[in-house]
Amino acid sequence: MTDTAPRRRGRPSRTQSADAPATRDRILAAAREEFSERGYDKTSVRGIAKTAGVDSALVHHYFGTKEQVFEASIEVAFGPVLNAPGSIAEGPLDGVGERLARFFFGVWENPATRTPLLAIVRSAMNNEAAASVFRRLISAQVLRRVARQLDLPDAELRAELAAAQLVGIALLRYVIKVEPLASADPEEIIARVAPVVQGHLTGP
Amino acid sequence: MTDTAPRRRGRPSRTQSADAPATRDRILAAAREEFSERGYDKTSVRGIAKTAGVDSALVHHYFGTKEQVFEASIEVAFGPVLNAPGSIAEGPLDGVGERLARFFFGVWENPATRTPLLAIVRSAMNNEAAASVFRRLISAQVLRRVARQLDLPDAELRAELAAAQLVGIALLRYVIKVEPLASADPEEIIARVAPVVQGHLTGP
């Protein structure tokens, strides 16, 4: 958000002397755009640099490899998402299915967060580096926190089966666009899926 | 299966005069291999022709466009699968969840059918033509037959939510390889997921 602050000394920062945080943000925005549009494999550091209006060397300087730019751009996109869900995991256990489903579809129904999610999901299919980011996102974040709260020996498997239900719906609804699922009211999907997620997590 | 019949007049069929069914089969096998390894976008008719040891024109002659070769290679791979599941849809309704789950993981656990499935799933993420094959495969086949038997106004949505659970598990287990799901015993997964599939299809 540093871009929104007034910067009197700002100039069209195409050089290393450019204001560092603003340049870094611009590279991240460009990376998100490129990865979303082209997928991981077809995106290059050079293409990201071009979209951001900087030299490739600057991208490497700030982030390192293409994989590292990918991770950083995803983390920035999901920062608010990944740090918020304490409330999902920490509320009463018997409402966790609905809270998770509502949170999940909230993220996917919002075009601003859907675009980078689509980029990860698409890229994860075809590329090991992107798959590992996706794996980390799924297992280390929301679901592992939920699993920890469950305190059952099979908590992680339960959490992953719940995740599979949600991810599968995202795939058929937003990527493959199977009807009638693609046009169904999100509230109807949440109502049908919350008990399934709940059952995976806390059922017998 | 024409390859298994004895062919006295067979010869190294690199020309249009080659035995037609055998050549067609060889092109399909090459297509399956190419699509599985490279995904839809990176596969070319020329590459398929090269792997099959024929001229590109022959691929076009038998199948038409790349999309049509893709469809044909998927249909051949899933012929036995797509035509068998009458028994899944037609058995007693209260066991349909387990029959579907068992059938699904039977197909995915078998390396011979897993490879082309991975190719469809990967390709469907990045390409509309491949996505439409996937859509057709999901909606027009097993699940629609099950939905028809259900005779409920929301049967298709039910069938798709059930499919989403299964496809989501396939994604996390076989493509993204999230642990512990990736190493779990298929029987354990079937035991946990059959009631969910059943619930989607016939539950309240």
mmCIF file of C-alpha atoms in Angstrom:
data_model
loop_
_atom_site.group_PDB
_atom_site.id
_atom_site.type_symbol
_atom_site.label_atom_id
_atom_site.label_comp_id
_atom_site.label_asym_id
_atom_site.label_seq_id
_atom_site.Cartn_x
_atom_site.Cartn_y
_atom_site.Cartn_z
ATOM 1 C CA MET A 1 0.000 0.000 0.000
ATOM 2 C CA THR A 2 3.056 2.267 -0.021
ATOM 3 C CA ASP A 3 1.997 3.382 -3.492
ATOM 4 C CA THR A 4 -0.865 5.385 -2.015
ATOM 5 C CA ALA A 5 1.373 7.569 0.169
ATOM 6 C CA PRO A 6 2.271 10.910 -1.412
ATOM 7 C CA ARG A 7 5.859 10.843 -2.691
ATOM 8 C CA ARG A 8 7.128 14.265 -3.573
ATOM 9 C CA ARG A 9 10.474 13.006 -4.767
ATOM 10 C CA GLY A 10 8.876 10.244 -6.816
ATOM 11 C CA ARG A 11 9.789 9.924 -10.460
ATOM 12 C CA PRO A 12 9.144 7.350 -13.167
ATOM 13 C CA SER A 13 11.282 4.862 -11.325
ATOM 14 C CA ARG A 14 12.856 2.784 -14.062
ATOM 15 C CA THR A 15 16.252 2.707 -12.400
ATOM 16 C CA GLN A 16 17.805 1.255 -9.262
ATOM 17 C CA SER A 17 17.665 4.692 -7.690
ATOM 18 C CA ALA A 18 13.882 4.409 -7.657
ATOM 19 C CA ASP A 19 12.082 4.437 -4.348
ATOM 20 C CA ALA A 20 12.608 0.878 -3.135
ATOM 21 C CA PRO A 21 9.255 -0.092 -1.506
ATOM 22 C CA ALA A 22 7.232 1.371 -4.376
ATOM 23 C CA THR A 23 9.367 -0.453 -6.938
ATOM 24 C CA ARG A 24 9.110 -3.703 -5.026
ATOM 25 C CA ASP A 25 5.308 -3.345 -4.911
ATOM 26 C CA ARG A 26 5.172 -2.593 -8.597
ATOM 27 C CA ILE A 27 7.196 -5.708 -9.375
ATOM 28 C CA LEU A 28 4.869 -7.794 -7.201
ATOM 29 C CA ALA A 29 1.779 -6.391 -8.916
ATOM 30 C CA ALA A 30 3.327 -7.137 -12.302
ATOM 31 C CA ALA A 31 4.248 -10.643 -11.183
ATOM 32 C CA ARG A 32 0.693 -11.353 -10.028
ATOM 33 C CA GLU A 33 -0.661 -10.126 -13.326
ATOM 34 C CA GLU A 34 1.777 -12.163 -15.411
ATOM 35 C CA PHE A 35 1.344 -15.377 -13.400
ATOM 36 C CA SER A 36 -2.458 -15.052 -13.505
ATOM 37 C CA GLU A 37 -2.589 -14.474 -17.214
ATOM 38 C CA ARG A 38 0.099 -16.823 -18.452
ATOM 39 C CA GLY A 39 0.504 -19.435 -15.737
ATOM 40 C CA TYR A 40 3.785 -20.250 -14.051
ATOM 41 C CA ASP A 41 5.535 -21.971 -16.937
ATOM 42 C CA LYS A 42 4.996 -19.236 -19.492
ATOM 43 C CA THR A 43 5.880 -16.373 -17.159
ATOM 44 C CA SER A 44 9.463 -15.108 -17.220
ATOM 45 C CA VAL A 45 11.374 -12.759 -14.923
ATOM 46 C CA ARG A 46 12.051 -10.699 -18.024
ATOM 47 C CA GLY A 47 8.306 -10.430 -18.758
ATOM 48 C CA ILE A 48 7.580 -9.394 -15.174
ATOM 49 C CA ALA A 49 10.345 -6.775 -15.336
ATOM 50 C CA LYS A 50 8.938 -5.440 -18.589
ATOM 51 C CA THR A 51 5.402 -5.149 -17.207
ATOM 52 C CA ALA A 52 6.755 -3.417 -14.092
ATOM 53 C CA GLY A 53 8.915 -1.095 -16.189
ATOM 54 C CA VAL A 54 12.163 -2.112 -14.493
ATOM 55 C CA ASP A 55 15.305 -3.998 -15.402
ATOM 56 C CA SER A 56 15.315 -7.806 -14.926
ATOM 57 C CA ALA A 57 18.318 -7.434 -12.637
ATOM 58 C CA LEU A 58 16.172 -5.459 -10.226
ATOM 59 C CA VAL A 59 13.633 -8.290 -10.038
ATOM 60 C CA HIS A 60 16.425 -10.742 -9.233
ATOM 61 C CA HIS A 61 17.863 -8.261 -6.731
ATOM 62 C CA TYR A 62 14.622 -7.960 -4.783
ATOM 63 C CA PHE A 63 13.279 -11.496 -5.061
ATOM 64 C CA GLY A 64 15.802 -13.965 -6.465
ATOM 65 C CA THR A 65 14.526 -16.720 -8.775
ATOM 66 C CA LYS A 66 11.218 -16.953 -10.642
ATOM 67 C CA GLU A 67 9.992 -19.399 -7.987
ATOM 68 C CA GLN A 68 10.773 -16.857 -5.296
ATOM 69 C CA VAL A 69 8.942 -14.074 -7.148
ATOM 70 C CA PHE A 70 5.984 -16.447 -7.449
ATOM 71 C CA GLU A 71 5.993 -17.198 -3.726
ATOM 72 C CA ALA A 72 6.288 -13.537 -2.831
ATOM 73 C CA SER A 73 3.496 -12.467 -5.157
ATOM 74 C CA ILE A 74 1.187 -15.150 -3.793
ATOM 75 C CA GLU A 75 2.033 -14.305 -0.201
ATOM 76 C CA VAL A 76 1.302 -10.654 -0.782
ATOM 77 C CA ALA A 77 -2.010 -11.519 -2.417
ATOM 78 C CA PHE A 78 -3.015 -13.777 0.434
ATOM 79 C CA GLY A 79 -1.443 -11.946 3.330
ATOM 80 C CA PRO A 80 -4.768 -10.730 4.684
ATOM 81 C CA VAL A 81 -6.336 -14.107 3.977
ATOM 82 C CA LEU A 82 -3.592 -16.197 5.524
ATOM 83 C CA ASN A 83 -3.301 -14.115 8.631
ATOM 84 C CA ALA A 84 -6.986 -13.575 9.272
ATOM 85 C CA PRO A 85 -8.323 -17.069 9.746
ATOM 86 C CA GLY A 86 -7.499 -17.308 13.436
ATOM 87 C CA SER A 87 -11.175 -16.639 13.989
ATOM 88 C CA ILE A 88 -12.129 -19.565 11.785
ATOM 89 C CA ALA A 89 -10.022 -22.063 13.655
ATOM 90 C CA GLU A 90 -10.644 -20.613 17.093
ATOM 91 C CA GLY A 91 -14.406 -20.232 17.247
ATOM 92 C CA PRO A 92 -16.630 -23.011 18.601
ATOM 93 C CA LEU A 93 -15.842 -26.337 16.925
ATOM 94 C CA ASP A 94 -19.412 -27.132 15.987
ATOM 95 C CA GLY A 95 -19.618 -24.143 13.620
ATOM 96 C CA VAL A 96 -16.204 -24.640 12.008
ATOM 97 C CA GLY A 97 -17.616 -26.289 8.868
ATOM 98 C CA GLU A 98 -19.781 -23.333 8.031
ATOM 99 C CA ARG A 99 -17.111 -20.764 8.948
ATOM 100 C CA LEU A 100 -14.574 -22.500 6.712
ATOM 101 C CA ALA A 101 -16.983 -22.849 3.788
ATOM 102 C CA ARG A 102 -18.116 -19.237 4.108
ATOM 103 C CA PHE A 103 -14.544 -17.998 4.284
ATOM 104 C CA PHE A 104 -13.474 -20.130 1.320
ATOM 105 C CA PHE A 105 -16.273 -18.972 -0.983
ATOM 106 C CA GLY A 106 -15.829 -15.394 0.210
ATOM 107 C CA VAL A 107 -12.269 -15.514 -1.109
ATOM 108 C CA TRP A 108 -13.246 -17.211 -4.378
ATOM 109 C CA GLU A 109 -16.280 -15.032 -5.084
ATOM 110 C CA ASN A 110 -14.169 -11.886 -4.761
ATOM 111 C CA PRO A 111 -12.536 -11.221 -8.167
ATOM 112 C CA ALA A 112 -9.512 -9.551 -6.516
ATOM 113 C CA THR A 113 -8.572 -12.740 -4.667
ATOM 114 C CA ARG A 114 -9.930 -15.151 -7.266
ATOM 115 C CA THR A 115 -7.429 -14.112 -9.919
ATOM 116 C CA PRO A 116 -4.278 -15.004 -7.967
ATOM 117 C CA LEU A 117 -5.935 -18.181 -6.678
ATOM 118 C CA LEU A 118 -6.675 -19.262 -10.230
ATOM 119 C CA ALA A 119 -3.047 -18.571 -11.057
ATOM 120 C CA ILE A 120 -1.833 -20.828 -8.262
ATOM 121 C CA VAL A 121 -4.266 -23.612 -9.025
ATOM 122 C CA ARG A 122 -3.501 -23.540 -12.756
ATOM 123 C CA SER A 123 0.239 -23.344 -12.209
ATOM 124 C CA ALA A 124 0.232 -26.017 -9.520
ATOM 125 C CA MET A 125 -1.115 -28.512 -12.052
ATOM 126 C CA ASN A 126 1.860 -28.240 -14.310
ATOM 127 C CA ASN A 127 4.778 -27.177 -12.212
ATOM 128 C CA GLU A 128 6.414 -28.604 -9.111
ATOM 129 C CA ALA A 129 7.520 -25.225 -7.724
ATOM 130 C CA ALA A 130 4.007 -23.856 -7.982
ATOM 131 C CA ALA A 131 2.596 -27.095 -6.557
ATOM 132 C CA SER A 132 4.801 -26.711 -3.508
ATOM 133 C CA VAL A 133 3.496 -23.194 -2.883
ATOM 134 C CA PHE A 134 -0.037 -24.553 -3.160
ATOM 135 C CA ARG A 135 0.785 -27.434 -0.815
ATOM 136 C CA ARG A 136 2.190 -25.040 1.743
ATOM 137 C CA LEU A 137 -0.814 -22.749 1.408
ATOM 138 C CA ILE A 138 -3.232 -25.624 1.952
ATOM 139 C CA SER A 139 -1.484 -27.542 4.661
ATOM 140 C CA ALA A 140 0.449 -24.989 6.672
ATOM 141 C CA GLN A 141 -2.281 -22.419 6.990
ATOM 142 C CA VAL A 142 -5.975 -22.512 7.724
ATOM 143 C CA LEU A 143 -6.389 -26.247 7.698
ATOM 144 C CA ARG A 144 -3.437 -27.114 9.865
ATOM 145 C CA ARG A 145 -4.676 -24.619 12.417
ATOM 146 C CA VAL A 146 -8.073 -26.218 12.337
ATOM 147 C CA ALA A 147 -6.488 -29.656 12.570
ATOM 148 C CA ARG A 148 -4.442 -28.586 15.590
ATOM 149 C CA GLN A 149 -7.571 -27.471 17.362
ATOM 150 C CA LEU A 150 -9.221 -30.815 16.654
ATOM 151 C CA ASP A 151 -6.668 -32.719 18.699
ATOM 152 C CA LEU A 152 -7.377 -36.066 17.001
ATOM 153 C CA PRO A 153 -4.726 -38.501 15.736
ATOM 154 C CA ASP A 154 -6.148 -38.297 12.190
ATOM 155 C CA ALA A 155 -6.747 -34.536 12.284
ATOM 156 C CA GLU A 156 -4.564 -33.750 9.265
ATOM 157 C CA LEU A 157 -6.200 -36.342 7.040
ATOM 158 C CA ARG A 158 -9.607 -35.041 8.141
ATOM 159 C CA ALA A 159 -8.576 -31.484 7.310
ATOM 160 C CA GLU A 160 -7.281 -32.537 3.898
ATOM 161 C CA LEU A 161 -10.478 -34.379 2.981
ATOM 162 C CA ALA A 162 -12.415 -31.249 3.966
ATOM 163 C CA ALA A 163 -10.033 -29.163 1.852
ATOM 164 C CA ALA A 164 -10.505 -31.592 -1.031
ATOM 165 C CA GLN A 165 -14.265 -31.011 -0.980
ATOM 166 C CA LEU A 166 -13.773 -27.234 -1.126
ATOM 167 C CA VAL A 167 -10.963 -27.274 -3.676
ATOM 168 C CA GLY A 168 -12.911 -29.715 -5.851
ATOM 169 C CA ILE A 169 -15.890 -27.361 -5.909
ATOM 170 C CA ALA A 170 -13.626 -24.414 -6.767
ATOM 171 C CA LEU A 171 -12.174 -26.440 -9.614
ATOM 172 C CA LEU A 172 -15.511 -27.458 -11.116
ATOM 173 C CA ARG A 173 -17.178 -24.083 -10.493
ATOM 174 C CA TYR A 174 -14.485 -21.511 -11.309
ATOM 175 C CA VAL A 175 -12.018 -23.327 -13.565
ATOM 176 C CA ILE A 176 -13.914 -26.018 -15.481
ATOM 177 C CA LYS A 177 -17.285 -24.248 -15.121
ATOM 178 C CA VAL A 178 -19.543 -27.289 -14.936
ATOM 179 C CA GLU A 179 -23.252 -26.406 -14.876
ATOM 180 C CA PRO A 180 -25.405 -26.134 -12.791
ATOM 181 C CA LEU A 181 -22.619 -25.810 -10.184
ATOM 182 C CA ALA A 182 -20.961 -22.856 -11.931
ATOM 183 C CA SER A 183 -24.110 -20.717 -11.714
ATOM 184 C CA ALA A 184 -25.430 -21.899 -8.357
ATOM 185 C CA ASP A 185 -25.962 -19.317 -5.602
ATOM 186 C CA PRO A 186 -22.913 -19.341 -3.297
ATOM 187 C CA GLU A 187 -25.239 -19.428 -0.287
ATOM 188 C CA GLU A 188 -26.801 -22.630 -1.556
ATOM 189 C CA ILE A 189 -23.387 -24.205 -2.018
ATOM 190 C CA ILE A 190 -22.320 -23.119 1.464
ATOM 191 C CA ALA A 191 -25.506 -24.572 2.949
ATOM 192 C CA ARG A 192 -24.896 -27.922 1.252
ATOM 193 C CA VAL A 193 -21.184 -28.105 1.869
ATOM 194 C CA ALA A 194 -20.809 -26.792 5.419
ATOM 195 C CA PRO A 195 -22.173 -30.035 6.961
ATOM 196 C CA VAL A 196 -19.800 -32.078 4.791
ATOM 197 C CA VAL A 197 -16.784 -30.038 5.910
ATOM 198 C CA GLN A 198 -18.010 -30.261 9.489
ATOM 199 C CA GLY A 199 -18.458 -34.017 9.160
ATOM 200 C CA HIS A 200 -14.934 -34.520 7.847
ATOM 201 C CA LEU A 201 -13.482 -32.493 10.700
ATOM 202 C CA THR A 202 -15.506 -33.563 13.704
ATOM 203 C CA GLY A 203 -17.667 -36.517 12.564
ATOM 204 C CA PRO A 204 -17.248 -40.134 13.659
ATOM 205 C CA MET B 1 -7.209 -53.784 -29.691
ATOM 206 C CA THR B 2 -6.755 -54.393 -33.420
ATOM 207 C CA ASP B 3 -3.022 -54.494 -32.743
ATOM 208 C CA THR B 4 -3.341 -57.899 -31.158
ATOM 209 C CA ALA B 5 -4.797 -59.572 -34.261
ATOM 210 C CA PRO B 6 -2.218 -61.300 -36.461
ATOM 211 C CA ARG B 7 -1.476 -59.195 -39.558
ATOM 212 C CA ARG B 8 0.397 -61.121 -42.172
ATOM 213 C CA ARG B 9 0.569 -58.237 -44.560
ATOM 214 C CA GLY B 10 1.734 -55.791 -41.825
ATOM 215 C CA ARG B 11 4.846 -53.754 -42.450
ATOM 216 C CA PRO B 12 6.568 -50.806 -40.794
ATOM 217 C CA SER B 13 3.657 -48.544 -41.562
ATOM 218 C CA ARG B 14 5.204 -45.117 -42.047
ATOM 219 C CA THR B 15 3.155 -44.322 -45.099
ATOM 220 C CA GLN B 16 -0.482 -43.850 -46.014
ATOM 221 C CA SER B 17 -0.466 -47.338 -47.473
ATOM 222 C CA ALA B 18 0.044 -48.712 -43.959
ATOM 223 C CA ASP B 19 -2.634 -50.827 -42.411
ATOM 224 C CA ALA B 20 -5.208 -48.241 -41.336
ATOM 225 C CA PRO B 21 -6.495 -49.522 -37.961
ATOM 226 C CA ALA B 22 -2.970 -50.233 -36.689
ATOM 227 C CA THR B 23 -1.775 -46.793 -37.783
ATOM 228 C CA ARG B 24 -4.746 -45.114 -36.178
ATOM 229 C CA ASP B 25 -4.060 -46.976 -32.926
ATOM 230 C CA ARG B 26 -0.412 -46.007 -33.038
ATOM 231 C CA ILE B 27 -1.326 -42.351 -33.510
ATOM 232 C CA LEU B 28 -3.703 -42.544 -30.557
ATOM 233 C CA ALA B 29 -1.069 -44.144 -28.352
ATOM 234 C CA ALA B 30 1.410 -41.460 -29.349
ATOM 235 C CA ALA B 31 -1.171 -38.750 -28.670
ATOM 236 C CA ARG B 32 -1.888 -40.104 -25.198
ATOM 237 C CA GLU B 33 1.815 -40.181 -24.433
ATOM 238 C CA GLU B 34 2.422 -36.656 -25.711
ATOM 239 C CA PHE B 35 -0.603 -35.111 -23.976
ATOM 240 C CA SER B 36 0.281 -36.847 -20.693
ATOM 241 C CA GLU B 37 3.866 -35.734 -20.729
ATOM 242 C CA ARG B 38 3.537 -32.226 -22.105
ATOM 243 C CA GLY B 39 -0.007 -31.155 -21.411
ATOM 244 C CA TYR B 40 -2.410 -29.927 -24.060
ATOM 245 C CA ASP B 41 -0.814 -26.584 -24.816
ATOM 246 C CA LYS B 42 2.669 -27.879 -25.451
ATOM 247 C CA THR B 43 1.577 -30.850 -27.533
ATOM 248 C CA SER B 44 1.544 -30.442 -31.306
ATOM 249 C CA VAL B 45 0.103 -32.569 -34.097
ATOM 250 C CA ARG B 46 3.604 -32.608 -35.530
ATOM 251 C CA GLY B 47 5.023 -33.989 -32.255
ATOM 252 C CA ILE B 48 2.343 -36.679 -32.140
ATOM 253 C CA ALA B 49 3.080 -37.614 -35.738
ATOM 254 C CA LYS B 50 6.795 -37.835 -35.002
ATOM 255 C CA THR B 51 6.250 -40.087 -31.962
ATOM 256 C CA ALA B 52 3.915 -42.291 -33.992
ATOM 257 C CA GLY B 53 6.367 -42.398 -36.896
ATOM 258 C CA VAL B 54 3.877 -41.041 -39.420
ATOM 259 C CA ASP B 55 3.387 -37.863 -41.401
ATOM 260 C CA SER B 56 1.423 -34.998 -39.784
ATOM 261 C CA ALA B 57 -0.998 -35.103 -42.702
ATOM 262 C CA LEU B 58 -1.999 -38.605 -41.680
ATOM 263 C CA VAL B 59 -2.870 -37.412 -38.166
ATOM 264 C CA HIS B 60 -5.070 -34.700 -39.663
ATOM 265 C CA HIS B 61 -6.559 -37.205 -42.069
ATOM 266 C CA TYR B 62 -7.645 -39.599 -39.314
ATOM 267 C CA PHE B 63 -8.597 -37.149 -36.584
ATOM 268 C CA GLY B 64 -8.760 -33.548 -37.760
ATOM 269 C CA THR B 65 -7.561 -30.830 -35.375
ATOM 270 C CA LYS B 66 -5.420 -31.137 -32.243
ATOM 271 C CA GLU B 67 -8.571 -30.819 -30.145
ATOM 272 C CA GLN B 68 -10.102 -33.737 -32.013
ATOM 273 C CA VAL B 69 -7.003 -35.881 -31.520
ATOM 274 C CA PHE B 70 -7.190 -35.026 -27.820
ATOM 275 C CA GLU B 71 -10.821 -36.058 -27.591
ATOM 276 C CA ALA B 72 -10.193 -39.278 -29.474
ATOM 277 C CA SER B 73 -7.184 -40.220 -27.357
ATOM 278 C CA ILE B 74 -9.108 -39.585 -24.152
ATOM 279 C CA GLU B 75 -12.131 -41.510 -25.382
ATOM 280 C CA VAL B 76 -10.020 -44.492 -26.302
ATOM 281 C CA ALA B 77 -8.315 -44.417 -22.918
ATOM 282 C CA PHE B 78 -11.624 -44.270 -21.088
ATOM 283 C CA GLY B 79 -13.747 -46.377 -23.391
ATOM 284 C CA PRO B 80 -13.907 -49.299 -20.956
ATOM 285 C CA VAL B 81 -14.383 -46.920 -18.039
ATOM 286 C CA LEU B 82 -17.089 -44.806 -19.638
ATOM 287 C CA ASN B 83 -19.074 -47.734 -20.902
ATOM 288 C CA ALA B 84 -18.812 -49.956 -17.852
ATOM 289 C CA PRO B 85 -20.396 -47.866 -15.105
ATOM 290 C CA GLY B 86 -23.930 -48.948 -15.854
ATOM 291 C CA SER B 87 -23.528 -51.203 -12.838
ATOM 292 C CA ILE B 88 -22.563 -48.249 -10.652
ATOM 293 C CA ALA B 89 -25.608 -46.213 -11.486
ATOM 294 C CA GLU B 90 -27.980 -49.128 -11.645
ATOM 295 C CA GLY B 91 -27.311 -51.017 -8.429
ATOM 296 C CA PRO B 92 -29.275 -50.295 -5.243
ATOM 297 C CA LEU B 93 -29.250 -46.573 -4.445
ATOM 298 C CA ASP B 94 -28.094 -46.965 -0.870
ATOM 299 C CA GLY B 95 -24.739 -48.382 -1.949
ATOM 300 C CA VAL B 96 -24.091 -45.903 -4.759
ATOM 301 C CA GLY B 97 -21.665 -43.768 -2.698
ATOM 302 C CA GLU B 98 -19.352 -46.652 -2.038
ATOM 303 C CA ARG B 99 -19.619 -48.032 -5.579
ATOM 304 C CA LEU B 100 -18.745 -44.637 -7.043
ATOM 305 C CA ALA B 101 -15.832 -44.045 -4.659
ATOM 306 C CA ARG B 102 -14.472 -47.538 -5.229
ATOM 307 C CA PHE B 103 -14.765 -47.172 -8.989
ATOM 308 C CA PHE B 104 -13.134 -43.729 -8.956
ATOM 309 C CA PHE B 105 -10.116 -44.772 -6.902
ATOM 310 C CA GLY B 106 -9.820 -47.994 -8.875
ATOM 311 C CA VAL B 107 -9.312 -45.895 -11.986
ATOM 312 C CA TRP B 108 -6.890 -43.465 -10.295
ATOM 313 C CA GLU B 109 -4.839 -46.127 -8.511
ATOM 314 C CA ASN B 110 -4.238 -47.968 -11.784
ATOM 315 C CA PRO B 111 -1.196 -46.361 -13.473
ATOM 316 C CA ALA B 112 -2.523 -47.195 -16.957
ATOM 317 C CA THR B 113 -5.648 -45.080 -16.453
ATOM 318 C CA ARG B 114 -4.045 -42.542 -14.114
ATOM 319 C CA THR B 115 -1.694 -41.194 -16.776
ATOM 320 C CA PRO B 116 -4.364 -40.066 -19.256
ATOM 321 C CA LEU B 117 -6.508 -38.751 -16.387
ATOM 322 C CA LEU B 118 -3.630 -36.614 -15.175
ATOM 323 C CA ALA B 119 -3.244 -35.341 -18.717
ATOM 324 C CA ILE B 120 -6.886 -34.266 -18.876
ATOM 325 C CA VAL B 121 -6.875 -32.652 -15.454
ATOM 326 C CA ARG B 122 -3.632 -30.772 -16.106
ATOM 327 C CA SER B 123 -4.723 -29.669 -19.558
ATOM 328 C CA ALA B 124 -8.202 -28.705 -18.439
ATOM 329 C CA MET B 125 -6.697 -26.131 -16.084
ATOM 330 C CA ASN B 126 -5.081 -24.188 -18.859
ATOM 331 C CA ASN B 127 -7.057 -24.782 -21.960
ATOM 332 C CA GLU B 128 -10.704 -24.347 -22.880
ATOM 333 C CA ALA B 129 -10.776 -27.206 -25.395
ATOM 334 C CA ALA B 130 -9.366 -29.598 -22.829
ATOM 335 C CA ALA B 131 -11.703 -28.203 -20.168
ATOM 336 C CA SER B 132 -14.683 -28.958 -22.365
ATOM 337 C CA VAL B 133 -13.590 -32.576 -22.762
ATOM 338 C CA PHE B 134 -13.259 -32.784 -18.982
ATOM 339 C CA ARG B 135 -16.674 -31.210 -18.506
ATOM 340 C CA ARG B 136 -18.245 -33.682 -20.893
ATOM 341 C CA LEU B 137 -16.487 -36.568 -19.185
ATOM 342 C CA ILE B 138 -17.722 -35.480 -15.758
ATOM 343 C CA SER B 139 -21.219 -34.440 -16.553
ATOM 344 C CA ALA B 140 -22.369 -36.590 -19.433
ATOM 345 C CA GLN B 141 -21.136 -39.896 -18.122
ATOM 346 C CA VAL B 142 -21.163 -41.610 -14.768
ATOM 347 C CA LEU B 143 -22.581 -38.745 -12.750
ATOM 348 C CA ARG B 144 -25.387 -37.808 -15.062
ATOM 349 C CA ARG B 145 -26.459 -41.430 -15.132
ATOM 350 C CA VAL B 146 -26.449 -41.500 -11.365
ATOM 351 C CA ALA B 147 -28.339 -38.199 -11.284
ATOM 352 C CA ARG B 148 -30.948 -39.581 -13.667
ATOM 353 C CA GLN B 149 -31.550 -42.511 -11.395
ATOM 354 C CA LEU B 150 -31.968 -40.177 -8.417
ATOM 355 C CA ASP B 151 -35.030 -38.524 -9.912
ATOM 356 C CA LEU B 152 -34.725 -35.364 -7.770
ATOM 357 C CA PRO B 153 -35.023 -31.777 -9.053
ATOM 358 C CA ASP B 154 -31.505 -30.955 -7.777
ATOM 359 C CA ALA B 155 -29.977 -34.241 -8.926
ATOM 360 C CA GLU B 156 -27.332 -32.674 -11.144
ATOM 361 C CA LEU B 157 -26.088 -30.276 -8.488
ATOM 362 C CA ARG B 158 -25.943 -33.178 -6.036
ATOM 363 C CA ALA B 159 -23.962 -35.256 -8.505
ATOM 364 C CA GLU B 160 -21.537 -32.394 -9.121
ATOM 365 C CA LEU B 161 -20.894 -31.799 -5.422
ATOM 366 C CA ALA B 162 -20.190 -35.514 -5.086
ATOM 367 C CA ALA B 163 -17.870 -35.306 -8.097
ATOM 368 C CA ALA B 164 -16.172 -32.267 -6.542
ATOM 369 C CA GLN B 165 -15.318 -34.280 -3.428
ATOM 370 C CA LEU B 166 -13.770 -37.052 -5.512
ATOM 371 C CA VAL B 167 -11.980 -34.775 -7.969
ATOM 372 C CA GLY B 168 -10.654 -32.641 -5.081
ATOM 373 C CA ILE B 169 -9.133 -35.711 -3.456
ATOM 374 C CA ALA B 170 -7.582 -36.786 -6.764
ATOM 375 C CA LEU B 171 -6.091 -33.319 -7.111
ATOM 376 C CA LEU B 172 -4.572 -33.192 -3.631
ATOM 377 C CA ARG B 173 -3.480 -36.834 -3.631
ATOM 378 C CA TYR B 174 -2.182 -37.466 -7.157
ATOM 379 C CA VAL B 175 -1.320 -34.032 -8.544
ATOM 380 C CA ILE B 176 -0.349 -31.779 -5.611
ATOM 381 C CA LYS B 177 0.640 -34.718 -3.381
ATOM 382 C CA VAL B 178 -0.359 -33.266 -0.020
ATOM 383 C CA GLU B 179 0.587 -35.505 2.919
ATOM 384 C CA PRO B 180 -0.788 -37.495 4.699
ATOM 385 C CA LEU B 181 -3.492 -37.785 2.009
ATOM 386 C CA ALA B 182 -1.024 -38.723 -0.738
ATOM 387 C CA SER B 183 0.195 -41.804 1.149
ATOM 388 C CA ALA B 184 -3.067 -42.861 2.777
ATOM 389 C CA ASP B 185 -4.399 -46.364 2.061
ATOM 390 C CA PRO B 186 -7.013 -46.124 -0.711
ATOM 391 C CA GLU B 187 -9.326 -48.324 1.344
ATOM 392 C CA GLU B 188 -9.221 -45.819 4.177
ATOM 393 C CA ILE B 189 -10.044 -42.978 1.826
ATOM 394 C CA ILE B 190 -12.915 -44.952 0.301
ATOM 395 C CA ALA B 191 -14.276 -45.704 3.771
ATOM 396 C CA ARG B 192 -14.209 -42.023 4.717
ATOM 397 C CA VAL B 193 -15.510 -40.650 1.452
ATOM 398 C CA ALA B 194 -18.220 -43.133 0.463
ATOM 399 C CA PRO B 195 -20.675 -41.748 3.080
ATOM 400 C CA VAL B 196 -19.975 -38.188 1.876
ATOM 401 C CA VAL B 197 -20.684 -39.109 -1.740
ATOM 402 C CA GLN B 198 -23.765 -41.008 -0.611
ATOM 403 C CA GLY B 199 -24.906 -38.009 1.447
ATOM 404 C CA HIS B 200 -24.547 -35.625 -1.471
ATOM 405 C CA LEU B 201 -26.546 -37.915 -3.734
ATOM 406 C CA THR B 202 -29.320 -39.198 -1.514
ATOM 407 C CA GLY B 203 -29.098 -37.179 1.728
ATOM 408 C CA PRO B 204 -31.627 -34.596 2.934
#
